[in-house]
Amino acid sequence: MNELNEEINLREELDKYLRYWPWFVLGTLSCLLIAFIYLRISVPVYDTVASVIIKDEESKGGGLGAGAAEFADLGLLGGMSTNSIENEIGLLKSRRLMINTVRALNLNVSYYDLNGFNSEELYADTPYLVEVVNLNKEELTEADEADLNQFSIEPIQSSEKLQLNFTESGETLEVQPDELVTLPFATIIIRDNPESSDKESVLVKIQAVTDVADTYREAVEINLIDDNATLLEFNLGSPVKQKAQDILDQLIFEYNKEAIEDKNEVAVNTAKFIDERLQIISGELDTVEVGLEDFKETNNLTNIEAESQLIVENASDYRKREQEIQTQLSVAQSIISYLQEEGAESGLLPADIGLEGESVNAQIASYNDLVLERNRILSGATKLNPTVTRLNQQIEQLRQTIMGGLERTVNSLQIAQRGLRQQTNLIGSEIAQVPAKERQFRDISRQQEIKEALYIFLLQKREENSLSLAATSPKAKIVDSAYTLNTPLSPKPKIVLAAAVLIGLAIPFLILYVRRLLNNKIERREDLEKITRAIPIVGELPRIAKGDSDLIEENDRSVLAESFRILTTNLQYLLVNAKHQDKGYCLYTTSTVKGEGKTFTSINLAMTLANTGKKVVLIGADLRNPQLQRYDTESKSLLGVSDYLVNDDHKLESLIHDSKFHTNLKLFLSGSIPPNPSELLRQSKFGRMLDELREKYDYVIVDTAPSMLVADTFLISKYADLILYVTRAGYTEKKLINFAVDAQNDGKLHDISFVINDVKTANFGYGNKYGYAYGQDKPSFWERFKSSL
């Protein structure tokens, strides 16, 4: 049972909207038309995609092949070593990289076609190219706000000159191609595009590089494909396919370019350090060799090595070890001197220059990584950035650690050097008899060998460092260069058309829903039935179209006539239990306020009964505001009810006259307007008048005053067999219906039945619901559409 009730309620709710189906059809067709126009004039936006793999170099060249370890030993893979892919995404979306991209592609100058229906961007197909030589950003910003930063270029017939038209200001300027043109905000040069043969008009718009970069920075989307990988996908929506592809490719190029520069920074600093040391060692080596040469010349020595070969062989092992220690000591002291120099904390340390001790080399590599990371963050932040502060602290701590380690290394080397010298002294005692010249020669030779070994070592490291510069690879490996999908990103026809249908249905629905929500007037039978079911509804009267007659005629087959026939039929069931079965019936028509159509209902009800052959008299009992005279203007001066009640000399038959509407219909008008209508109607004479008329007529219809405004109807209600309470659709407020309900409950009115007047055809509950009477042709679509309004 509950399911049945829910189904009925749902059907009723649907009927409330389906009766306005022409509005839904019109709304849907209108939105579809707008959608088709939108699809026609809109420029499609296509999705351009590119993808790269960010190499993870934290593992010192993992995955690069068998030679990766050798490159790692040479320090070639010690560049950017961040393993945070979020940092790389942030760098790719940085304003700096996008500004470099815009400048490289000259994207701050846009070209648009003036000949097409839409001003489509031309990009590379432009007939002219504008080169911005100089730009005043402040002037350009002011010009951009007033749209003065755009102008059209048109060729001048029979001339090589071009004409610049500034649309907003109305100014024109003739210029020569390939020459400087001074504008208020920039200095430009206009050149012919060799790749375009058409020299048509073109619109040029110049913007600030930073503004364009900010726009594309927001438009480019970079997404991590998998959390466990470093594969990034770039997306950019643009109506110009080639432009979007160039932007993504250039952005990746700028990223790789900066990454390579970042990686080479360590190698460049190392090369600088090695060159400085080579200059010093080269000078010292020259001094030693010149001293050896002078010593030999002065002492006439030719083959002193052969003479002391035996002793040298005994001391060679100690000398070799002392040479290695001296080399290590020189390198360590050089690095300590470098660290103690002013400003050394902001630079990089030379890596892998032959210093023994894995811990010190690892600390130097870590120090360089921290400096690189700090410098890269500083490119987009200030020194007060918490991350920069933290990195500075780590760099300082590691610098102190490196200096401490090097100092300990120097101490260890010095201790070892002293031990070797003691051993050398012991051997020296064995060669005490060797001439002083031999000892001096050996000292000079030893210094020569040490300087020469150090010089060769530095040359080797310089070559290795040059190799690292040549072997630097891009950080972002391109998986797919930028390509554009063929399906437009927007607008999508299916989605647009589906949205148009939904909006076309939603707009009428919302309008009807809000109108119903805010409407406090009755519109249809259901509105009355929701308020009360204690009072029956005996009839619904249709709205009279403009120009149509509001009076029923004889043999009338209109919708109005059919509605009153249904009304009279329903009255027969209500009058079955009337008190005076042997006399005529007395029917009252009243309403809550004026203007609801009680007089209209009274006269047409009388006409309908008269057409059935019944004798009917229509009484105008609204003594304050009589309305029956509107339908019979010739009877305005006749005497009527008020005159009969005031003067006993008037005979009832003399005050009733024939109507011009029907021979069976008599009119008993209200007469003169009295000063005391309530006192007149309160007289028992009014009841006797009705009884007398009942004897002569089949129906006595009394057109009374509005019930809520005056008490006249309440005073005479006891004489009625049935009271027709007229309401008007779109006019009578719902809260006023409670007045009729209370009046019946309080006994002021009895046997009330509602009549709904002025009902739209679409709102008919029963009877002529479909807008045409039985036997008539079905109305046209346009007529049914108008009836739903």
Short mmCIF file of N, CA and C in Angstrom, two decimals, residues 363 401 403-413:
data_model
loop_
_atom_site.label_atom_id
_atom_site.label_comp_id
_atom_site.label_asym_id
_atom_site.label_seq_id
_atom_site.Cartn_x
_atom_site.Cartn_y
_atom_site.Cartn_z
N GLN A 363 84.30 13.09 2.65
CA GLN A 363 83.83 14.35 3.25
C GLN A 363 83.89 15.49 2.25
N THR A 401 85.12 19.87 9.97
CA THR A 401 85.51 18.45 10.06
C THR A 401 86.62 18.13 9.06
N MET A 403 88.78 20.28 7.71
CA MET A 403 90.03 20.92 8.14
C MET A 403 90.69 20.13 9.26
N GLY A 404 89.83 19.65 10.22
CA GLY A 404 90.39 18.84 11.30
C GLY A 404 91.03 17.56 10.78
N GLY A 405 90.35 16.90 9.85
CA GLY A 405 90.90 15.67 9.29
C GLY A 405 92.18 15.91 8.52
N LEU A 406 92.22 17.04 7.75
CA LEU A 406 93.44 17.34 7.00
C LEU A 406 94.61 17.67 7.94
N GLU A 407 94.27 18.42 9.01
CA GLU A 407 95.34 18.75 9.97
C GLU A 407 95.90 17.47 10.63
N ARG A 408 94.99 16.55 10.95
CA ARG A 408 95.48 15.28 11.52
C ARG A 408 96.31 14.52 10.49
N THR A 409 95.86 14.57 9.22
CA THR A 409 96.65 13.92 8.17
C THR A 409 98.04 14.53 8.04
N VAL A 410 98.09 15.89 8.10
CA VAL A 410 99.39 16.57 8.00
C VAL A 410 100.30 16.15 9.16
N ASN A 411 99.71 16.10 10.37
CA ASN A 411 100.51 15.69 11.54
C ASN A 411 101.06 14.28 11.35
N SER A 412 100.19 13.39 10.88
CA SER A 412 100.63 12.00 10.67
C SER A 412 101.74 11.92 9.63
N LEU A 413 101.57 12.70 8.55
CA LEU A 413 102.58 12.69 7.49
C LEU A 413 103.90 13.27 8.00
#
